[in-house]
PDB file of C-alpha atoms in Angstrom:
ATOM      1  CA  ASP A   1      -0.009  -0.020  -0.042  1.00  0.00           C
ATOM      2  CA  THR A   2       1.532   3.279  -1.113  1.00  0.00           C
ATOM      3  CA  GLY A   3      -0.882   5.611   0.673  1.00  0.00           C
ATOM      4  CA  VAL A   4      -0.261   7.859   3.659  1.00  0.00           C
ATOM      5  CA  SER A   5       0.146   5.897   6.918  1.00  0.00           C
ATOM      6  CA  GLN A   6      -0.068   6.984  10.505  1.00  0.00           C
ATOM      7  CA  ASP A   7       1.056   5.417  13.737  1.00  0.00           C
ATOM      8  CA  PRO A   8      -0.430   4.614  16.174  1.00  0.00           C
ATOM      9  CA  ARG A   9      -4.003   4.531  15.157  1.00  0.00           C
ATOM     10  CA  HIS A  10      -5.161   4.962  18.723  1.00  0.00           C
ATOM     11  CA  LYS A  11      -3.529   6.438  21.779  1.00  0.00           C
ATOM     12  CA  ILE A  12      -4.926   6.720  25.246  1.00  0.00           C
ATOM     13  CA  THR A  13      -2.862   8.730  27.732  1.00  0.00           C
ATOM     14  CA  LYS A  14      -3.217  10.452  31.072  1.00  0.00           C
ATOM     15  CA  ARG A  15      -3.362  14.220  31.408  1.00  0.00           C
ATOM     16  CA  GLY A  16       0.176  15.622  31.680  1.00  0.00           C
ATOM     17  CA  GLN A  17       1.863  12.952  29.653  1.00  0.00           C
ATOM     18  CA  ASN A  18       3.681  13.554  26.423  1.00  0.00           C
ATOM     19  CA  VAL A  19       2.667  11.794  23.147  1.00  0.00           C
ATOM     20  CA  THR A  20       4.296  11.528  19.712  1.00  0.00           C
ATOM     21  CA  PHE A  21       2.537  10.592  16.491  1.00  0.00           C
ATOM     22  CA  ARG A  22       4.153   9.655  13.170  1.00  0.00           C
ATOM     23  CA  CYS A  23       3.119  10.125   9.662  1.00  0.00           C
ATOM     24  CA  ASP A  24       4.574   8.560   6.569  1.00  0.00           C
ATOM     25  CA  PRO A  25       3.498  10.366   3.421  1.00  0.00           C
ATOM     26  CA  ILE A  26       3.133   9.101  -0.095  1.00  0.00           C
ATOM     27  CA  SER A  27       6.885   8.678  -1.148  1.00  0.00           C
ATOM     28  CA  GLU A  28       7.124  11.253  -3.867  1.00  0.00           C
ATOM     29  CA  HIS A  29       5.038  13.835  -2.141  1.00  0.00           C
ATOM     30  CA  ASN A  30       6.963  17.141  -1.030  1.00  0.00           C
ATOM     31  CA  ARG A  31       4.227  18.649   1.055  1.00  0.00           C
ATOM     32  CA  LEU A  32       2.871  17.275   4.371  1.00  0.00           C
ATOM     33  CA  TYR A  33       0.031  18.719   6.506  1.00  0.00           C
ATOM     34  CA  TRP A  34      -1.271  18.039   9.921  1.00  0.00           C
ATOM     35  CA  TYR A  35      -4.900  18.596  10.937  1.00  0.00           C
ATOM     36  CA  ARG A  36      -6.911  18.024  14.012  1.00  0.00           C
ATOM     37  CA  GLN A  37     -10.601  16.915  13.853  1.00  0.00           C
ATOM     38  CA  THR A  38     -13.046  16.896  16.808  1.00  0.00           C
ATOM     39  CA  LEU A  39     -16.328  15.111  16.719  1.00  0.00           C
ATOM     40  CA  GLY A  40     -18.936  16.727  14.416  1.00  0.00           C
ATOM     41  CA  GLN A  41     -16.390  19.112  12.846  1.00  0.00           C
ATOM     42  CA  GLY A  42     -14.319  19.255   9.833  1.00  0.00           C
ATOM     43  CA  PRO A  43     -10.474  18.976   9.996  1.00  0.00           C
ATOM     44  CA  GLU A  44      -8.726  22.156  11.233  1.00  0.00           C
ATOM     45  CA  PHE A  45      -5.301  23.067   9.891  1.00  0.00           C
ATOM     46  CA  LEU A  46      -2.390  22.771  12.297  1.00  0.00           C
ATOM     47  CA  THR A  47       0.857  23.099  10.250  1.00  0.00           C
ATOM     48  CA  TYR A  48       2.435  22.091   6.919  1.00  0.00           C
ATOM     49  CA  PHE A  49       5.865  21.250   5.645  1.00  0.00           C
ATOM     50  CA  GLN A  50       7.335  21.781   2.211  1.00  0.00           C
ATOM     51  CA  ASN A  51      10.081  19.176   2.194  1.00  0.00           C
ATOM     52  CA  GLU A  52      11.785  19.502   5.649  1.00  0.00           C
ATOM     53  CA  ALA A  53      10.812  23.149   6.129  1.00  0.00           C
ATOM     54  CA  GLN A  54       7.835  23.952   8.340  1.00  0.00           C
ATOM     55  CA  LEU A  55       6.292  26.830   6.431  1.00  0.00           C
ATOM     56  CA  GLU A  56       3.023  27.621   8.335  1.00  0.00           C
ATOM     57  CA  LYS A  57       1.598  27.142  11.728  1.00  0.00           C
ATOM     58  CA  SER A  58      -2.000  27.715  12.923  1.00  0.00           C
ATOM     59  CA  ARG A  59      -2.752  29.617  16.017  1.00  0.00           C
ATOM     60  CA  LEU A  60      -4.221  26.242  17.220  1.00  0.00           C
ATOM     61  CA  LEU A  61      -0.671  25.056  17.527  1.00  0.00           C
ATOM     62  CA  SER A  62       0.122  26.066  21.105  1.00  0.00           C
ATOM     63  CA  ASP A  63       3.747  25.884  22.383  1.00  0.00           C
ATOM     64  CA  ARG A  64       2.908  22.420  23.785  1.00  0.00           C
ATOM     65  CA  PHE A  65       2.754  21.179  20.179  1.00  0.00           C
ATOM     66  CA  SER A  66       5.762  20.642  17.957  1.00  0.00           C
ATOM     67  CA  ALA A  67       6.117  19.058  14.594  1.00  0.00           C
ATOM     68  CA  GLU A  68       9.151  17.987  12.666  1.00  0.00           C
ATOM     69  CA  ARG A  69      10.039  16.487   9.256  1.00  0.00           C
ATOM     70  CA  PRO A  70      13.753  16.042   9.555  1.00  0.00           C
ATOM     71  CA  LYS A  71      14.518  14.526   6.210  1.00  0.00           C
ATOM     72  CA  GLY A  72      11.655  15.712   4.216  1.00  0.00           C
ATOM     73  CA  SER A  73      10.010  12.207   4.411  1.00  0.00           C
ATOM     74  CA  PHE A  74       8.192  11.145   7.464  1.00  0.00           C
ATOM     75  CA  SER A  75       6.940  13.575  10.104  1.00  0.00           C
ATOM     76  CA  THR A  76       6.266  13.538  13.896  1.00  0.00           C
ATOM     77  CA  LEU A  77       3.823  15.494  15.783  1.00  0.00           C
ATOM     78  CA  GLU A  78       4.521  15.692  19.599  1.00  0.00           C
ATOM     79  CA  ILE A  79       2.135  17.063  22.170  1.00  0.00           C
ATOM     80  CA  GLN A  80       3.708  17.800  25.576  1.00  0.00           C
ATOM     81  CA  ARG A  81       1.812  17.962  28.888  1.00  0.00           C
ATOM     82  CA  THR A  82      -1.413  16.776  27.307  1.00  0.00           C
ATOM     83  CA  GLU A  83      -4.771  18.203  28.330  1.00  0.00           C
ATOM     84  CA  GLN A  84      -8.264  16.753  28.019  1.00  0.00           C
ATOM     85  CA  GLY A  85      -9.050  19.351  25.320  1.00  0.00           C
ATOM     86  CA  ASP A  86      -6.264  17.708  23.189  1.00  0.00           C
ATOM     87  CA  SER A  87      -8.581  14.718  22.711  1.00  0.00           C
ATOM     88  CA  ALA A  88      -9.175  14.538  18.978  1.00  0.00           C
ATOM     89  CA  MET A  89      -8.400  12.762  15.771  1.00  0.00           C
ATOM     90  CA  TYR A  90      -4.972  13.841  14.412  1.00  0.00           C
ATOM     91  CA  LEU A  91      -4.845  13.709  10.528  1.00  0.00           C
ATOM     92  CA  CYS A  92      -1.921  13.794   8.294  1.00  0.00           C
ATOM     93  CA  ALA A  93      -2.115  14.547   4.587  1.00  0.00           C
ATOM     94  CA  SER A  94       0.420  14.765   1.813  1.00  0.00           C
ATOM     95  CA  SER A  95       0.450  16.309  -1.635  1.00  0.00           C
ATOM     96  CA  LEU A  96       2.733  16.978  -4.606  1.00  0.00           C
ATOM     97  CA  GLU A  97       3.157  20.626  -4.998  1.00  0.00           C
ATOM     98  CA  LEU A  98       4.163  21.460  -8.588  1.00  0.00           C
ATOM     99  CA  THR A  99       6.342  24.471  -9.313  1.00  0.00           C
ATOM    100  CA  SER A 100       4.121  25.112 -12.235  1.00  0.00           C
ATOM    101  CA  GLY A 101       1.374  26.224  -9.978  1.00  0.00           C
ATOM    102  CA  ALA A 102      -1.042  23.480 -10.862  1.00  0.00           C
ATOM    103  CA  TYR A 103      -3.538  22.616  -8.174  1.00  0.00           C
ATOM    104  CA  ASN A 104      -2.469  19.923  -5.852  1.00  0.00           C
ATOM    105  CA  GLU A 105      -4.603  17.312  -4.239  1.00  0.00           C
ATOM    106  CA  GLN A 106      -4.209  16.162  -0.584  1.00  0.00           C
ATOM    107  CA  PHE A 107      -4.473  12.492   0.269  1.00  0.00           C
ATOM    108  CA  PHE A 108      -5.113  11.767   3.948  1.00  0.00           C
ATOM    109  CA  GLY A 109      -3.889   9.022   6.227  1.00  0.00           C
ATOM    110  CA  PRO A 110      -6.200   7.024   8.561  1.00  0.00           C
ATOM    111  CA  GLY A 111      -5.598   9.325  11.456  1.00  0.00           C
ATOM    112  CA  THR A 112      -4.494   8.923  15.095  1.00  0.00           C
ATOM    113  CA  ARG A 113      -7.303   8.952  17.610  1.00  0.00           C
ATOM    114  CA  LEU A 114      -6.039  10.537  20.879  1.00  0.00           C
ATOM    115  CA  THR A 115      -7.898  10.264  24.135  1.00  0.00           C
ATOM    116  CA  VAL A 116      -6.630  12.148  27.069  1.00  0.00           C
ATOM    117  CA  LEU A 117      -7.997  10.914  30.462  1.00  0.00           C
TER     118      LEU A 117
ATOM    119  CA  THR B   1     -12.528  29.633  12.086  1.00  0.00           C
ATOM    120  CA  GLN B   2     -14.540  27.734   9.452  1.00  0.00           C
ATOM    121  CA  LEU B   3     -14.754  29.678   6.245  1.00  0.00           C
ATOM    122  CA  LEU B   4     -16.967  27.092   4.624  1.00  0.00           C
ATOM    123  CA  GLU B   5     -20.567  26.364   5.564  1.00  0.00           C
ATOM    124  CA  GLN B   6     -22.207  23.108   4.606  1.00  0.00           C
ATOM    125  CA  SER B   7     -25.848  22.389   4.545  1.00  0.00           C
ATOM    126  CA  PRO B   8     -27.665  20.290   5.521  1.00  0.00           C
ATOM    127  CA  GLN B   9     -25.653  19.196   8.550  1.00  0.00           C
ATOM    128  CA  PHE B  10     -27.537  15.865   8.796  1.00  0.00           C
ATOM    129  CA  LEU B  11     -29.440  14.079   6.121  1.00  0.00           C
ATOM    130  CA  SER B  12     -31.337  10.772   6.302  1.00  0.00           C
ATOM    131  CA  ILE B  13     -33.024   9.469   3.187  1.00  0.00           C
ATOM    132  CA  GLN B  14     -34.289   6.209   1.679  1.00  0.00           C
ATOM    133  CA  GLU B  15     -32.308   4.291  -0.838  1.00  0.00           C
ATOM    134  CA  GLY B  16     -33.120   5.361  -4.315  1.00  0.00           C
ATOM    135  CA  GLU B  17     -33.699   9.066  -3.530  1.00  0.00           C
ATOM    136  CA  ASN B  18     -31.773  11.965  -4.841  1.00  0.00           C
ATOM    137  CA  LEU B  19     -30.046  14.522  -2.680  1.00  0.00           C
ATOM    138  CA  THR B  20     -27.923  17.728  -2.828  1.00  0.00           C
ATOM    139  CA  VAL B  21     -25.326  18.946  -0.414  1.00  0.00           C
ATOM    140  CA  TYR B  22     -24.236  22.608  -0.528  1.00  0.00           C
ATOM    141  CA  CYS B  23     -20.950  24.229   0.404  1.00  0.00           C
ATOM    142  CA  ASN B  24     -21.008  27.926   0.762  1.00  0.00           C
ATOM    143  CA  SER B  25     -18.426  30.634   1.516  1.00  0.00           C
ATOM    144  CA  SER B  26     -17.882  34.355   1.188  1.00  0.00           C
ATOM    145  CA  SER B  27     -14.307  33.659   0.215  1.00  0.00           C
ATOM    146  CA  VAL B  28     -12.945  32.904  -3.169  1.00  0.00           C
ATOM    147  CA  PHE B  29     -10.936  29.628  -3.409  1.00  0.00           C
ATOM    148  CA  SER B  30      -8.378  28.503  -6.104  1.00  0.00           C
ATOM    149  CA  SER B  31      -9.718  24.976  -5.939  1.00  0.00           C
ATOM    150  CA  LEU B  32     -12.314  23.042  -4.031  1.00  0.00           C
ATOM    151  CA  GLN B  33     -12.199  19.431  -3.063  1.00  0.00           C
ATOM    152  CA  TRP B  34     -15.000  17.040  -1.912  1.00  0.00           C
ATOM    153  CA  TYR B  35     -14.130  14.127   0.482  1.00  0.00           C
ATOM    154  CA  ARG B  36     -16.172  11.256   2.092  1.00  0.00           C
ATOM    155  CA  GLN B  37     -15.059  10.169   5.566  1.00  0.00           C
ATOM    156  CA  GLU B  38     -16.149   7.092   7.462  1.00  0.00           C
ATOM    157  CA  PRO B  39     -16.045   6.737  11.203  1.00  0.00           C
ATOM    158  CA  GLY B  40     -12.516   6.324  12.509  1.00  0.00           C
ATOM    159  CA  GLU B  41     -10.911   6.786   9.098  1.00  0.00           C
ATOM    160  CA  GLY B  42      -9.355   9.715   7.324  1.00  0.00           C
ATOM    161  CA  PRO B  43     -11.171  11.582   4.566  1.00  0.00           C
ATOM    162  CA  VAL B  44     -11.053  10.044   1.009  1.00  0.00           C
ATOM    163  CA  LEU B  45     -10.753  12.426  -1.912  1.00  0.00           C
ATOM    164  CA  LEU B  46     -13.578  12.328  -4.301  1.00  0.00           C
ATOM    165  CA  VAL B  47     -13.003  15.154  -6.674  1.00  0.00           C
ATOM    166  CA  THR B  48     -11.302  18.484  -7.184  1.00  0.00           C
ATOM    167  CA  VAL B  49     -12.717  21.309  -9.106  1.00  0.00           C
ATOM    168  CA  VAL B  50     -10.712  24.249 -10.236  1.00  0.00           C
ATOM    169  CA  THR B  51     -12.532  26.423 -12.775  1.00  0.00           C
ATOM    170  CA  GLY B  52     -15.605  28.568 -12.051  1.00  0.00           C
ATOM    171  CA  GLY B  53     -18.680  26.803 -13.420  1.00  0.00           C
ATOM    172  CA  GLU B  54     -16.931  23.516 -13.692  1.00  0.00           C
ATOM    173  CA  VAL B  55     -19.053  20.354 -13.409  1.00  0.00           C
ATOM    174  CA  LYS B  56     -17.647  16.965 -12.807  1.00  0.00           C
ATOM    175  CA  LYS B  57     -19.340  13.599 -12.679  1.00  0.00           C
ATOM    176  CA  LEU B  58     -18.276  10.666 -10.901  1.00  0.00           C
ATOM    177  CA  LYS B  59     -20.845   7.775 -11.570  1.00  0.00           C
ATOM    178  CA  ARG B  60     -23.907   8.790  -9.558  1.00  0.00           C
ATOM    179  CA  LEU B  61     -22.174  11.927  -8.056  1.00  0.00           C
ATOM    180  CA  THR B  62     -22.290  15.304  -9.759  1.00  0.00           C
ATOM    181  CA  PHE B  63     -20.068  18.093  -8.443  1.00  0.00           C
ATOM    182  CA  GLN B  64     -20.340  21.748  -9.381  1.00  0.00           C
ATOM    183  CA  PHE B  65     -18.079  24.727  -8.628  1.00  0.00           C
ATOM    184  CA  GLY B  66     -19.871  28.069  -8.530  1.00  0.00           C
ATOM    185  CA  ASP B  67     -18.999  30.681 -11.165  1.00  0.00           C
ATOM    186  CA  ALA B  68     -17.357  32.946  -8.469  1.00  0.00           C
ATOM    187  CA  ARG B  69     -15.426  30.008  -7.119  1.00  0.00           C
ATOM    188  CA  LYS B  70     -17.081  30.680  -3.636  1.00  0.00           C
ATOM    189  CA  ASP B  71     -19.421  27.806  -3.475  1.00  0.00           C
ATOM    190  CA  SER B  72     -20.010  24.184  -4.576  1.00  0.00           C
ATOM    191  CA  SER B  73     -22.607  21.563  -4.611  1.00  0.00           C
ATOM    192  CA  LEU B  74     -22.654  17.740  -4.631  1.00  0.00           C
ATOM    193  CA  HIS B  75     -25.571  15.951  -6.102  1.00  0.00           C
ATOM    194  CA  ILE B  76     -26.137  12.242  -5.628  1.00  0.00           C
ATOM    195  CA  THR B  77     -28.637  10.387  -7.860  1.00  0.00           C
ATOM    196  CA  ALA B  78     -30.384   7.204  -6.588  1.00  0.00           C
ATOM    197  CA  ALA B  79     -28.523   7.100  -3.301  1.00  0.00           C
ATOM    198  CA  GLN B  80     -27.381   3.626  -2.096  1.00  0.00           C
ATOM    199  CA  PRO B  81     -26.509   2.527   1.533  1.00  0.00           C
ATOM    200  CA  GLY B  82     -22.793   2.562   0.465  1.00  0.00           C
ATOM    201  CA  ASP B  83     -23.075   6.277   0.090  1.00  0.00           C
ATOM    202  CA  THR B  84     -23.594   6.683   3.810  1.00  0.00           C
ATOM    203  CA  GLY B  85     -20.769   8.827   5.407  1.00  0.00           C
ATOM    204  CA  LEU B  86     -19.560  12.209   6.306  1.00  0.00           C
ATOM    205  CA  TYR B  87     -19.141  14.432   3.246  1.00  0.00           C
ATOM    206  CA  LEU B  88     -16.699  17.268   3.551  1.00  0.00           C
ATOM    207  CA  CYS B  89     -15.756  20.105   1.198  1.00  0.00           C
ATOM    208  CA  ALA B  90     -12.440  21.829   1.441  1.00  0.00           C
ATOM    209  CA  GLY B  91     -11.403  25.120  -0.294  1.00  0.00           C
ATOM    210  CA  ARG B  92      -7.884  25.996  -1.054  1.00  0.00           C
ATOM    211  CA  SER B  93      -6.644  29.478  -0.340  1.00  0.00           C
ATOM    212  CA  GLY B  94      -2.921  30.139  -0.617  1.00  0.00           C
ATOM    213  CA  ASN B  95      -1.168  27.134   0.795  1.00  0.00           C
ATOM    214  CA  GLN B  96      -4.004  26.145   3.167  1.00  0.00           C
ATOM    215  CA  PHE B  97      -7.152  24.108   2.925  1.00  0.00           C
ATOM    216  CA  TYR B  98     -10.167  25.089   4.898  1.00  0.00           C
ATOM    217  CA  PHE B  99     -12.696  22.511   5.527  1.00  0.00           C
ATOM    218  CA  GLY B 100     -16.418  22.794   6.040  1.00  0.00           C
ATOM    219  CA  THR B 101     -18.241  21.301   9.028  1.00  0.00           C
ATOM    220  CA  GLY B 102     -19.461  18.330   6.958  1.00  0.00           C
ATOM    221  CA  THR B 103     -22.796  16.800   6.006  1.00  0.00           C
ATOM    222  CA  SER B 104     -23.576  13.328   7.624  1.00  0.00           C
ATOM    223  CA  LEU B 105     -25.519  11.254   5.191  1.00  0.00           C
ATOM    224  CA  THR B 106     -27.381   8.112   6.085  1.00  0.00           C
ATOM    225  CA  VAL B 107     -28.944   6.120   3.300  1.00  0.00           C
ATOM    226  CA  ILE B 108     -31.581   3.657   4.628  1.00  0.00           C
ATOM    227  CA  PRO B 109     -31.994   0.374   2.736  1.00  0.00           C
TER     228      PRO B 109
END
Protein backbone atom coordinates (compact mmCIF):
# COMPACT_ATOMS: atom_id res chain seq x y z
CA ASP A 1 0.00 0.00 0.00
CA THR A 2 1.58 3.29 -1.08
CA GLY A 3 -0.89 5.59 0.66
CA VAL A 4 -0.34 7.83 3.68
CA SER A 5 0.15 5.88 6.88
CA GLN A 6 -0.07 7.01 10.49
CA ASP A 7 1.03 5.40 13.70
CA PRO A 8 -0.40 4.67 16.16
CA ARG A 9 -4.04 4.48 15.13
CA HIS A 10 -5.21 4.95 18.70
CA LYS A 11 -3.54 6.45 21.75
CA ILE A 12 -4.92 6.70 25.27
CA THR A 13 -2.90 8.73 27.72
CA LYS A 14 -3.24 10.43 31.06
CA ARG A 15 -3.34 14.18 31.38
CA GLY A 16 0.14 15.64 31.67
CA GLN A 17 1.88 12.94 29.66
CA ASN A 18 3.71 13.54 26.39
CA VAL A 19 2.66 11.78 23.19
CA THR A 20 4.23 11.53 19.74
CA PHE A 21 2.54 10.57 16.48
CA ARG A 22 4.17 9.58 13.23
CA CYS A 23 3.09 10.14 9.64
CA ASP A 24 4.59 8.53 6.55
CA PRO A 25 3.44 10.39 3.43
CA ILE A 26 3.21 9.11 -0.13
CA SER A 27 6.85 8.75 -1.12
CA GLU A 28 7.11 11.30 -3.93
CA HIS A 29 5.02 13.95 -2.15
CA ASN A 30 6.93 17.04 -1.07
CA ARG A 31 4.23 18.64 1.08
CA LEU A 32 2.88 17.30 4.36
CA TYR A 33 0.02 18.68 6.45
CA TRP A 34 -1.21 18.05 9.97
CA TYR A 35 -4.85 18.58 10.94
CA ARG A 36 -6.94 18.09 14.05
CA GLN A 37 -10.54 16.95 13.88
CA THR A 38 -13.00 16.87 16.76
CA LEU A 39 -16.31 15.09 16.73
CA GLY A 40 -18.87 16.70 14.44
CA GLN A 41 -16.37 19.09 12.90
CA GLY A 42 -14.30 19.21 9.77
CA PRO A 43 -10.51 18.96 10.01
CA GLU A 44 -8.71 22.11 11.22
CA PHE A 45 -5.30 23.02 9.84
CA LEU A 46 -2.39 22.82 12.28
CA THR A 47 0.79 23.10 10.21
CA TYR A 48 2.43 22.09 6.97
CA PHE A 49 5.89 21.26 5.64
CA GLN A 50 7.41 21.79 2.24
CA ASN A 51 10.08 19.10 2.19
CA GLU A 52 11.80 19.51 5.58
CA ALA A 53 10.84 23.16 6.11
CA GLN A 54 7.88 24.00 8.34
CA LEU A 55 6.29 26.90 6.47
CA GLU A 56 3.05 27.68 8.27
CA LYS A 57 1.60 27.10 11.72
CA SER A 58 -1.94 27.69 12.88
CA ARG A 59 -2.79 29.63 16.02
CA LEU A 60 -4.25 26.31 17.18
CA LEU A 61 -0.71 25.01 17.50
CA SER A 62 0.16 26.06 21.04
CA ASP A 63 3.70 25.90 22.41
CA ARG A 64 2.92 22.42 23.74
CA PHE A 65 2.75 21.17 20.15
CA SER A 66 5.79 20.63 17.98
CA ALA A 67 6.13 19.03 14.57
CA GLU A 68 9.18 17.94 12.65
CA ARG A 69 9.99 16.50 9.26
CA PRO A 70 13.76 16.05 9.59
CA LYS A 71 14.61 14.50 6.24
CA GLY A 72 11.66 15.66 4.23
CA SER A 73 10.05 12.25 4.40
CA PHE A 74 8.16 11.12 7.52
CA SER A 75 6.91 13.61 10.10
CA THR A 76 6.25 13.53 13.82
CA LEU A 77 3.80 15.55 15.88
CA GLU A 78 4.51 15.77 19.60
CA ILE A 79 2.14 17.05 22.25
CA GLN A 80 3.69 17.83 25.62
CA ARG A 81 1.79 17.94 28.91
CA THR A 82 -1.42 16.72 27.28
CA GLU A 83 -4.75 18.20 28.35
CA GLN A 84 -8.23 16.73 28.02
CA GLY A 85 -8.99 19.32 25.35
CA ASP A 86 -6.32 17.73 23.17
CA SER A 87 -8.53 14.68 22.68
CA ALA A 88 -9.23 14.52 18.96
CA MET A 89 -8.37 12.75 15.73
CA TYR A 90 -5.01 13.92 14.37
CA LEU A 91 -4.85 13.62 10.61
CA CYS A 92 -1.89 13.78 8.30
CA ALA A 93 -2.14 14.50 4.58
CA SER A 94 0.42 14.75 1.81
CA SER A 95 0.47 16.28 -1.64
CA LEU A 96 2.76 16.95 -4.57
CA GLU A 97 3.13 20.66 -5.02
CA LEU A 98 4.21 21.41 -8.57
CA THR A 99 6.29 24.47 -9.31
CA SER A 100 4.09 25.11 -12.32
CA GLY A 101 1.35 26.22 -9.92
CA ALA A 102 -1.03 23.50 -10.92
CA TYR A 103 -3.48 22.64 -8.21
CA ASN A 104 -2.49 19.86 -5.88
CA GLU A 105 -4.62 17.30 -4.19
CA GLN A 106 -4.27 16.17 -0.59
CA PHE A 107 -4.38 12.52 0.33
CA PHE A 108 -5.12 11.72 3.93
CA GLY A 109 -3.91 9.02 6.26
CA PRO A 110 -6.27 7.06 8.53
CA GLY A 111 -5.58 9.34 11.49
CA THR A 112 -4.50 8.85 15.10
CA ARG A 113 -7.31 8.98 17.63
CA LEU A 114 -6.02 10.55 20.87
CA THR A 115 -7.92 10.22 24.13
CA VAL A 116 -6.62 12.13 27.13
CA LEU A 117 -8.02 10.89 30.45
CA THR B 1 -12.55 29.62 12.11
CA GLN B 2 -14.51 27.71 9.48
CA LEU B 3 -14.76 29.67 6.25
CA LEU B 4 -17.02 27.11 4.60
CA GLU B 5 -20.60 26.38 5.64
CA GLN B 6 -22.16 23.11 4.62
CA SER B 7 -25.84 22.33 4.51
CA PRO B 8 -27.64 20.35 5.54
CA GLN B 9 -25.62 19.21 8.54
CA PHE B 10 -27.50 15.90 8.73
CA LEU B 11 -29.45 14.06 6.07
CA SER B 12 -31.30 10.76 6.32
CA ILE B 13 -32.94 9.44 3.16
CA GLN B 14 -34.32 6.23 1.68
CA GLU B 15 -32.35 4.21 -0.82
CA GLY B 16 -33.07 5.39 -4.37
CA GLU B 17 -33.72 9.03 -3.48
CA ASN B 18 -31.73 11.96 -4.83
CA LEU B 19 -30.00 14.56 -2.67
CA THR B 20 -27.91 17.71 -2.88
CA VAL B 21 -25.32 18.96 -0.40
CA TYR B 22 -24.23 22.58 -0.45
CA CYS B 23 -20.92 24.19 0.45
CA ASN B 24 -20.96 27.98 0.72
CA SER B 25 -18.45 30.67 1.53
CA SER B 26 -17.88 34.39 1.19
CA SER B 27 -14.28 33.67 0.23
CA VAL B 28 -12.87 32.84 -3.18
CA PHE B 29 -10.92 29.61 -3.48
CA SER B 30 -8.39 28.57 -6.10
CA SER B 31 -9.77 25.04 -5.98
CA LEU B 32 -12.31 23.05 -4.02
CA GLN B 33 -12.24 19.43 -3.02
CA TRP B 34 -14.94 17.03 -1.85
CA TYR B 35 -14.17 14.15 0.48
CA ARG B 36 -16.09 11.31 2.08
CA GLN B 37 -15.11 10.18 5.53
CA GLU B 38 -16.19 7.06 7.38
CA PRO B 39 -16.07 6.74 11.18
CA GLY B 40 -12.56 6.28 12.52
CA GLU B 41 -10.94 6.83 9.14
CA GLY B 42 -9.33 9.71 7.30
CA PRO B 43 -11.18 11.61 4.55
CA VAL B 44 -11.02 10.06 1.08
CA LEU B 45 -10.77 12.44 -1.87
CA LEU B 46 -13.69 12.26 -4.30
CA VAL B 47 -13.02 15.14 -6.68
CA THR B 48 -11.22 18.45 -7.16
CA VAL B 49 -12.79 21.32 -9.08
CA VAL B 50 -10.72 24.27 -10.22
CA THR B 51 -12.55 26.38 -12.78
CA GLY B 52 -15.58 28.55 -11.97
CA GLY B 53 -18.72 26.89 -13.33
CA GLU B 54 -16.96 23.54 -13.67
CA VAL B 55 -19.09 20.40 -13.46
CA LYS B 56 -17.60 16.97 -12.82
CA LYS B 57 -19.41 13.65 -12.74
CA LEU B 58 -18.28 10.57 -10.88
CA LYS B 59 -20.80 7.80 -11.59
CA ARG B 60 -23.92 8.86 -9.63
CA LEU B 61 -22.20 11.90 -8.08
CA THR B 62 -22.23 15.32 -9.76
CA PHE B 63 -20.04 18.13 -8.45
CA GLN B 64 -20.35 21.76 -9.41
CA PHE B 65 -18.08 24.72 -8.62
CA GLY B 66 -19.81 28.08 -8.53
CA ASP B 67 -19.03 30.67 -11.18
CA ALA B 68 -17.39 32.93 -8.62
CA ARG B 69 -15.47 30.01 -7.05
CA LYS B 70 -17.05 30.68 -3.67
CA ASP B 71 -19.46 27.78 -3.45
CA SER B 72 -20.01 24.23 -4.60
CA SER B 73 -22.62 21.52 -4.61
CA LEU B 74 -22.65 17.75 -4.60
CA HIS B 75 -25.64 15.94 -6.07
CA ILE B 76 -26.15 12.22 -5.61
CA THR B 77 -28.62 10.38 -7.82
CA ALA B 78 -30.35 7.22 -6.63
CA ALA B 79 -28.52 7.07 -3.31
CA GLN B 80 -27.35 3.69 -2.05
CA PRO B 81 -26.51 2.52 1.48
CA GLY B 82 -22.84 2.52 0.48
CA ASP B 83 -23.05 6.30 0.07
CA THR B 84 -23.48 6.66 3.83
CA GLY B 85 -20.75 8.79 5.41
CA LEU B 86 -19.56 12.27 6.27
CA TYR B 87 -19.15 14.49 3.21
CA LEU B 88 -16.64 17.30 3.54
CA CYS B 89 -15.82 20.16 1.23
CA ALA B 90 -12.45 21.88 1.44
CA GLY B 91 -11.43 25.09 -0.28
CA ARG B 92 -7.85 25.97 -1.04
CA SER B 93 -6.67 29.51 -0.34
CA GLY B 94 -2.95 30.11 -0.65
CA ASN B 95 -1.22 27.10 0.82
CA GLN B 96 -4.00 26.13 3.21
CA PHE B 97 -7.13 24.05 2.87
CA TYR B 98 -10.20 25.15 4.82
CA PHE B 99 -12.76 22.49 5.58
CA GLY B 100 -16.48 22.76 6.00
CA THR B 101 -18.27 21.33 9.02
CA GLY B 102 -19.46 18.35 7.02
CA THR B 103 -22.76 16.76 6.03
CA SER B 104 -23.55 13.44 7.66
CA LEU B 105 -25.51 11.32 5.20
CA THR B 106 -27.39 8.15 6.11
CA VAL B 107 -29.01 6.11 3.34
CA ILE B 108 -31.59 3.69 4.69
CA PRO B 109 -32.03 0.43 2.75
